mmCIF file of C-alpha atoms in Angstrom:
data_model
loop_
_atom_site.group_PDB
_atom_site.id
_atom_site.type_symbol
_atom_site.label_atom_id
_atom_site.label_comp_id
_atom_site.label_asym_id
_atom_site.label_seq_id
_atom_site.Cartn_x
_atom_site.Cartn_y
_atom_site.Cartn_z
ATOM 1 C CA MET T 24 9.744 19.028 1.757
ATOM 2 C CA GLY T 25 7.650 15.879 1.998
ATOM 3 C CA GLN T 26 10.617 13.932 3.347
ATOM 4 C CA VAL T 27 11.265 16.565 6.012
ATOM 5 C CA LEU T 28 7.632 16.526 7.125
ATOM 6 C CA GLY T 29 7.630 12.735 7.202
ATOM 7 C CA THR T 30 10.787 12.661 9.301
ATOM 8 C CA ALA T 31 9.385 15.271 11.677
ATOM 9 C CA PHE T 32 6.150 13.304 12.015
ATOM 10 C CA LEU T 33 8.043 10.108 12.829
ATOM 11 C CA PHE T 34 10.173 12.003 15.356
ATOM 12 C CA VAL T 35 7.051 13.275 17.122
ATOM 13 C CA LEU T 36 5.621 9.763 17.192
ATOM 14 C CA SER T 37 8.883 8.410 18.605
ATOM 15 C CA VAL T 38 8.862 10.976 21.402
ATOM 16 C CA TYR T 39 5.201 10.197 22.100
ATOM 17 C CA PHE T 40 5.859 6.465 22.462
ATOM 18 C CA LEU T 41 9.149 6.786 24.344
ATOM 19 C CA LEU T 42 8.018 9.444 26.825
ATOM 20 C CA PRO T 43 6.189 7.002 29.149
ATOM 21 C CA LEU T 44 9.235 4.723 29.116
ATOM 22 C CA TRP T 45 11.458 7.681 30.013
ATOM 23 C CA TRP T 46 9.116 8.635 32.867
ATOM 24 C CA LEU T 47 9.222 5.050 34.147
ATOM 25 C CA LEU T 48 13.016 4.974 34.008
ATOM 26 C CA VAL T 49 13.338 8.294 35.841
ATOM 27 C CA SER T 50 10.695 7.423 38.434
ATOM 28 C CA SER T 51 12.342 4.092 39.252
ATOM 29 C CA THR T 52 15.393 5.992 40.531
ATOM 30 C CA LYS T 53 13.412 8.109 43.017
ATOM 31 C CA SER T 54 12.226 7.539 46.541
ATOM 32 C CA THR T 55 8.488 7.388 47.159
ATOM 33 C CA GLY T 56 8.422 10.971 48.448
ATOM 34 C CA GLN T 57 10.284 12.259 45.400
ATOM 35 C CA LEU T 58 7.713 10.665 43.090
ATOM 36 C CA PHE T 59 5.221 13.319 44.165
ATOM 37 C CA SER T 60 7.496 16.246 44.978
ATOM 38 C CA THR T 61 9.857 16.428 41.977
ATOM 39 C CA ASN T 62 9.630 16.790 38.210
ATOM 40 C CA GLY T 63 8.393 13.467 36.841
ATOM 41 C CA PHE T 64 10.578 13.671 33.748
ATOM 42 C CA TRP T 65 13.901 14.398 35.390
ATOM 43 C CA PHE T 66 16.139 12.789 37.976
ATOM 44 C CA ALA T 67 16.411 13.787 41.633
ATOM 45 C CA ASP T 68 18.517 11.944 44.213
ATOM 46 C CA ILE T 69 19.318 8.566 42.662
ATOM 47 C CA GLN T 70 17.777 5.845 44.844
ATOM 48 C CA LEU T 71 17.761 3.042 42.273
ATOM 49 C CA TRP T 72 19.762 0.515 44.286
ATOM 50 C CA THR T 73 17.606 1.092 47.360
ATOM 51 C CA ASN T 74 14.455 0.724 45.296
ATOM 52 C CA LEU T 75 15.683 -2.547 43.751
ATOM 53 C CA THR T 76 16.640 -3.892 47.171
ATOM 54 C CA ASN T 77 13.213 -3.039 48.563
ATOM 55 C CA LEU T 78 11.544 -4.552 45.501
ATOM 56 C CA PHE T 79 13.220 -7.938 45.744
ATOM 57 C CA LYS T 80 12.853 -8.098 49.532
ATOM 58 C CA ALA T 81 9.173 -7.101 49.670
ATOM 59 C CA ASP T 82 6.764 -9.804 50.883
ATOM 60 C CA ASP T 83 9.593 -12.306 51.356
ATOM 61 C CA GLY T 84 10.912 -11.815 47.837
ATOM 62 C CA VAL T 85 7.691 -12.702 46.041
ATOM 63 C CA PHE T 86 8.557 -10.408 43.118
ATOM 64 C CA LEU T 87 11.304 -12.803 42.018
ATOM 65 C CA THR T 88 8.692 -15.581 41.979
ATOM 66 C CA TRP T 89 6.458 -13.428 39.805
ATOM 67 C CA VAL T 90 9.357 -12.811 37.418
ATOM 68 C CA GLY T 91 9.997 -16.539 37.135
ATOM 69 C CA ASN T 92 6.308 -17.224 36.524
ATOM 70 C CA THR T 93 6.155 -14.565 33.830
ATOM 71 C CA ILE T 94 9.240 -15.909 32.072
ATOM 72 C CA LEU T 95 7.688 -19.373 32.149
ATOM 73 C CA TYR T 96 4.280 -18.246 30.886
ATOM 74 C CA ALA T 97 5.607 -15.866 28.252
ATOM 75 C CA GLY T 98 8.866 -17.527 27.186
ATOM 76 C CA VAL T 99 7.713 -21.125 26.912
ATOM 77 C CA GLY T 100 4.248 -20.061 25.777
ATOM 78 C CA ALA T 101 5.636 -17.903 22.974
ATOM 79 C CA VAL T 102 7.937 -20.708 21.744
ATOM 80 C CA VAL T 103 5.140 -23.298 21.697
ATOM 81 C CA SER T 104 2.707 -20.829 20.140
ATOM 82 C CA THR T 105 5.211 -19.990 17.399
ATOM 83 C CA LEU T 106 5.745 -23.663 16.522
ATOM 84 C CA ILE T 107 2.007 -24.335 16.424
ATOM 85 C CA SER T 108 1.390 -21.240 14.301
ATOM 86 C CA ALA T 109 4.216 -22.159 11.926
ATOM 87 C CA ALA T 110 2.958 -25.725 11.458
ATOM 88 C CA ALA T 111 -0.657 -24.662 10.980
ATOM 89 C CA GLY T 112 0.209 -21.807 8.613
ATOM 90 C CA TYR T 113 2.561 -24.004 6.593
ATOM 91 C CA VAL T 114 -0.093 -26.712 6.167
ATOM 92 C CA LEU T 115 -2.693 -24.162 5.101
ATOM 93 C CA ALA T 116 -0.275 -22.635 2.586
ATOM 94 C CA LYS T 117 1.344 -25.729 1.038
ATOM 95 C CA TYR T 118 -1.162 -28.582 1.275
ATOM 96 C CA GLN T 119 -4.504 -29.107 -0.406
ATOM 97 C CA PHE T 120 -7.321 -30.689 1.574
ATOM 98 C CA ARG T 121 -11.070 -30.443 1.766
ATOM 99 C CA GLY T 122 -12.343 -27.530 3.810
ATOM 100 C CA LYS T 123 -9.024 -25.657 3.824
ATOM 101 C CA GLU T 124 -10.557 -22.299 2.988
ATOM 102 C CA ALA T 125 -13.286 -22.799 5.578
ATOM 103 C CA VAL T 126 -10.656 -23.492 8.242
ATOM 104 C CA PHE T 127 -8.723 -20.412 7.215
ATOM 105 C CA GLY T 128 -11.926 -18.358 7.358
ATOM 106 C CA VAL T 129 -12.514 -19.486 10.940
ATOM 107 C CA ILE T 130 -8.949 -18.469 11.827
ATOM 108 C CA ILE T 131 -9.480 -15.021 10.284
ATOM 109 C CA ALA T 132 -12.706 -14.669 12.258
ATOM 110 C CA ALA T 133 -10.868 -15.649 15.453
ATOM 111 C CA VAL T 134 -8.386 -12.815 14.869
ATOM 112 C CA LEU T 135 -11.275 -10.365 15.107
ATOM 113 C CA VAL T 136 -12.579 -11.692 18.434
ATOM 114 C CA PRO T 137 -11.371 -9.542 21.392
ATOM 115 C CA LYS T 138 -9.482 -11.568 23.976
ATOM 116 C CA VAL T 139 -11.527 -10.045 26.777
ATOM 117 C CA MET T 140 -14.632 -11.840 25.466
ATOM 118 C CA LEU T 141 -12.959 -15.216 25.960
ATOM 119 C CA ALA T 142 -11.964 -14.785 29.603
ATOM 120 C CA LEU T 143 -15.266 -15.912 31.139
ATOM 121 C CA PRO T 144 -15.839 -18.884 28.781
ATOM 122 C CA LEU T 145 -12.269 -20.022 29.409
ATOM 123 C CA TYR T 146 -12.751 -19.741 33.162
ATOM 124 C CA LEU T 147 -15.934 -21.827 33.042
ATOM 125 C CA MET T 148 -14.254 -24.440 30.844
ATOM 126 C CA PHE T 149 -11.184 -24.751 33.082
ATOM 127 C CA ALA T 150 -13.396 -24.789 36.179
ATOM 128 C CA LYS T 151 -15.156 -27.897 34.850
ATOM 129 C CA LEU T 152 -11.751 -29.473 34.274
ATOM 130 C CA ASP T 153 -10.592 -28.535 37.811
ATOM 131 C CA MET T 154 -7.693 -26.584 36.317
ATOM 132 C CA VAL T 155 -8.470 -23.133 37.717
ATOM 133 C CA ASN T 156 -5.648 -21.712 39.837
ATOM 134 C CA THR T 157 -3.072 -23.855 38.043
ATOM 135 C CA PHE T 158 -0.225 -23.123 35.665
ATOM 136 C CA TRP T 159 -2.155 -24.698 32.764
ATOM 137 C CA ALA T 160 -5.098 -22.322 33.095
ATOM 138 C CA VAL T 161 -2.860 -19.486 31.899
ATOM 139 C CA PHE T 162 -0.402 -21.414 29.739
ATOM 140 C CA LEU T 163 -2.772 -23.352 27.471
ATOM 141 C CA PRO T 164 -4.830 -20.348 26.240
ATOM 142 C CA SER T 165 -1.581 -18.446 25.660
ATOM 143 C CA ILE T 166 -0.254 -20.884 23.057
ATOM 144 C CA VAL T 167 -3.147 -20.253 20.672
ATOM 145 C CA SER T 168 -2.520 -17.385 18.262
ATOM 146 C CA PRO T 169 -4.913 -17.009 15.297
ATOM 147 C CA PHE T 170 -2.947 -14.005 14.069
ATOM 148 C CA GLY T 171 0.246 -16.062 14.222
ATOM 149 C CA VAL T 172 -1.344 -18.768 12.061
ATOM 150 C CA TYR T 173 -2.534 -16.147 9.587
ATOM 151 C CA LEU T 174 0.885 -14.499 9.376
ATOM 152 C CA CYS T 175 2.700 -17.821 8.937
ATOM 153 C CA ARG T 176 0.248 -18.917 6.261
ATOM 154 C CA VAL T 177 0.754 -15.743 4.251
ATOM 155 C CA TYR T 178 4.537 -15.816 4.679
ATOM 156 C CA ALA T 179 4.858 -19.517 3.852
ATOM 157 C CA ALA T 180 2.806 -19.087 0.689
ATOM 158 C CA ALA T 181 5.023 -16.213 -0.455
ATOM 159 C CA SER T 182 8.468 -17.358 0.663
ATOM 160 C CA VAL T 183 8.608 -21.167 0.551
ATOM 161 C CA PRO T 184 8.773 -22.256 -3.104
ATOM 162 C CA ASP T 185 6.985 -25.444 -4.075
ATOM 163 C CA GLU T 186 10.111 -26.394 -6.027
ATOM 164 C CA LEU T 187 12.113 -26.368 -2.794
ATOM 165 C CA ILE T 188 9.688 -28.801 -1.186
ATOM 166 C CA GLU T 189 9.692 -31.047 -4.248
ATOM 167 C CA ALA T 190 13.496 -31.057 -4.282
ATOM 168 C CA GLY T 191 13.496 -32.268 -0.696
ATOM 169 C CA ARG T 192 11.036 -35.038 -1.514
ATOM 170 C CA ILE T 193 13.139 -36.144 -4.485
ATOM 171 C CA ASP T 194 16.135 -36.375 -2.138
ATOM 172 C CA GLY T 195 14.097 -38.740 0.027
ATOM 173 C CA ALA T 196 13.246 -36.379 2.888
ATOM 174 C CA SER T 197 9.876 -36.727 4.583
ATOM 175 C CA ASP T 198 7.476 -33.808 4.776
ATOM 176 C CA THR T 199 8.196 -33.505 8.489
ATOM 177 C CA ARG T 200 11.932 -33.297 7.907
ATOM 178 C CA ILE T 201 11.467 -30.771 5.099
ATOM 179 C CA PHE T 202 9.367 -28.619 7.409
ATOM 180 C CA PHE T 203 11.815 -28.627 10.314
ATOM 181 C CA THR T 204 15.084 -28.453 8.371
ATOM 182 C CA VAL T 205 14.166 -26.284 5.376
ATOM 183 C CA SER T 206 10.843 -24.492 5.655
ATOM 184 C CA LEU T 207 11.276 -23.251 9.218
ATOM 185 C CA ARG T 208 14.595 -21.626 8.297
ATOM 186 C CA VAL T 209 13.040 -19.905 5.309
ATOM 187 C CA MET T 210 10.148 -18.719 7.481
ATOM 188 C CA SER T 211 12.407 -17.425 10.279
ATOM 189 C CA PRO T 212 11.516 -13.701 9.865
ATOM 190 C CA ALA T 213 7.830 -14.552 10.273
ATOM 191 C CA LEU T 214 8.590 -16.859 13.199
ATOM 192 C CA VAL T 215 10.551 -14.149 15.007
ATOM 193 C CA THR T 216 7.658 -11.741 14.455
ATOM 194 C CA VAL T 217 5.106 -14.217 15.820
ATOM 195 C CA PHE T 218 7.371 -15.033 18.769
ATOM 196 C CA LEU T 219 7.830 -11.379 19.727
ATOM 197 C CA PHE T 220 4.126 -10.594 19.347
ATOM 198 C CA GLN T 221 3.213 -13.544 21.558
ATOM 199 C CA LEU T 222 5.968 -12.786 24.054
ATOM 200 C CA VAL T 223 4.747 -9.218 24.513
ATOM 201 C CA GLU T 224 1.080 -10.226 24.584
ATOM 202 C CA ILE T 225 1.557 -12.955 27.196
ATOM 203 C CA TRP T 226 4.033 -10.868 29.215
ATOM 204 C CA ASN T 227 1.560 -7.987 29.433
ATOM 205 C CA ASN T 228 -1.543 -10.132 29.872
ATOM 206 C CA LEU T 229 -3.466 -9.104 32.967
ATOM 207 C CA LEU T 230 -7.094 -10.192 32.645
ATOM 208 C CA LEU T 231 -6.622 -13.926 32.051
ATOM 209 C CA PRO T 232 -4.231 -14.642 34.967
ATOM 210 C CA MET T 233 -6.238 -12.323 37.212
ATOM 211 C CA VAL T 234 -9.375 -14.354 36.476
ATOM 212 C CA MET T 235 -7.710 -17.762 36.633
ATOM 213 C CA LEU T 236 -5.255 -17.481 39.538
ATOM 214 C CA GLN T 237 -5.853 -16.922 43.232
ATOM 215 C CA ASP T 238 -2.531 -18.180 44.592
ATOM 216 C CA ASP T 239 0.012 -15.346 44.599
ATOM 217 C CA GLU T 240 2.788 -17.913 44.081
ATOM 218 C CA LEU T 241 1.401 -18.447 40.555
ATOM 219 C CA TRP T 242 0.897 -14.790 39.646
ATOM 220 C CA PRO T 243 2.800 -13.153 36.802
ATOM 221 C CA ILE T 244 4.290 -9.688 37.234
ATOM 222 C CA THR T 245 1.208 -7.897 35.900
ATOM 223 C CA VAL T 246 -1.134 -9.332 38.515
ATOM 224 C CA GLY T 247 1.398 -8.882 41.305
ATOM 225 C CA LEU T 248 2.019 -5.217 40.519
ATOM 226 C CA THR T 249 -1.729 -4.614 40.196
ATOM 227 C CA TYR T 250 -2.207 -6.124 43.640
ATOM 228 C CA TRP T 251 0.482 -3.923 45.157
ATOM 229 C CA ASP T 252 -1.022 -0.863 43.503
ATOM 230 C CA SER T 253 -4.495 -1.742 44.803
ATOM 231 C CA LEU T 254 -3.238 -1.609 48.400
ATOM 232 C CA ARG T 255 -2.810 2.163 48.004
ATOM 233 C CA THR T 256 -0.088 2.416 50.624
ATOM 234 C CA THR T 257 2.733 4.920 50.266
ATOM 235 C CA SER T 258 5.519 2.334 50.166
ATOM 236 C CA ASN T 259 3.800 0.307 47.454
ATOM 237 C CA TYR T 260 3.857 3.195 44.974
ATOM 238 C CA GLY T 261 7.627 2.957 44.789
ATOM 239 C CA LEU T 262 7.522 -0.846 44.579
ATOM 240 C CA THR T 263 5.002 -0.726 41.745
ATOM 241 C CA VAL T 264 6.963 1.796 39.705
ATOM 242 C CA THR T 265 10.298 0.031 40.194
ATOM 243 C CA GLY T 266 8.719 -3.348 39.453
ATOM 244 C CA ALA T 267 7.184 -2.011 36.259
ATOM 245 C CA ALA T 268 10.584 -0.685 35.157
ATOM 246 C CA VAL T 269 12.255 -4.040 35.842
ATOM 247 C CA SER T 270 9.501 -5.899 33.972
ATOM 248 C CA VAL T 271 10.215 -3.942 30.782
ATOM 249 C CA ILE T 272 13.901 -4.929 30.638
ATOM 250 C CA PRO T 273 13.454 -8.536 29.385
ATOM 251 C CA LEU T 274 11.230 -7.343 26.527
ATOM 252 C CA ILE T 275 13.800 -4.762 25.462
ATOM 253 C CA ILE T 276 16.546 -7.405 25.561
ATOM 254 C CA ALA T 277 14.418 -9.774 23.470
ATOM 255 C CA PHE T 278 13.848 -7.141 20.796
ATOM 256 C CA ILE T 279 17.544 -6.246 20.663
ATOM 257 C CA LEU T 280 18.666 -9.872 20.388
ATOM 258 C CA LEU T 281 16.079 -10.919 17.801
ATOM 259 C CA GLN T 282 15.977 -7.911 15.512
ATOM 260 C CA ARG T 283 18.905 -9.264 13.475
ATOM 261 C CA PHE T 284 16.724 -12.146 12.327
ATOM 262 C CA TRP T 285 14.398 -9.796 10.458
ATOM 263 C CA ARG T 286 16.021 -10.258 7.103
ATOM 264 C CA SER T 287 14.601 -10.622 3.649
ATOM 265 C CA GLY T 288 15.772 -12.732 0.785
ATOM 266 C CA LEU T 289 16.451 -15.855 2.824
ATOM 267 C CA THR T 290 15.484 -18.023 -0.153
ATOM 268 C CA ALA T 291 17.878 -16.318 -2.550
ATOM 269 C CA GLY T 292 19.793 -19.051 -4.332
ATOM 270 C CA ALA T 293 17.719 -21.841 -2.769
ATOM 271 C CA VAL T 294 16.042 -22.669 -6.060
ATOM 272 C CA LYS T 295 18.232 -23.131 -9.097
#
């Protein structure tokens, strides 16, 4: 009975989380008039190709620029953030140095700080550096992930045996080589998790680029769609909905491609 109730509860949660995505998919196939005159959860006349054509032609094709910017901010930012988190977490887990626990305490405290509280201080800091309205004003804050450092520290402590590191040193490998050739492979499930979390967070980030960027050629998708929606014109409703549907596709693809890396027992047989 308990298993049935648990399954039913998970099914309800799945429907709850997938329903907005279904509405977005259905709405992206409708004309602007059909958005308001038909059932929001079912198809009408399929206008998907027309909507996509209008989307990529609007404002001289600026949406494609926003897509490229978002891929650059989120893709490169997530990769760099993952490497930084992995290195920092690995050092905190496997090396002894003065003040290590204090540093880790600061990182834990940083996890609890809402990102919205950092937007204004970051703007003032980048304004003094004359970096506002540049790529770096969005990219540099995006590569810092206190939660990623915490997760990598916990995973490295649990999954990377000290004996494995010592074996590498006995074989003459440097600590840097051991980290990149051995430890990173062992930590791959944690790295994929950090990468996906950062990818989604940066991809969906609205406040920071909205504060930092004035040039629409530098906007990510979130700011661009918000701008279109703020115009409150009839044609822009369809553009906003279709653009939002397109923006979800890369995230879905990333999850599908990377889910196979979530495997346990990667160190089985590594230590004799």
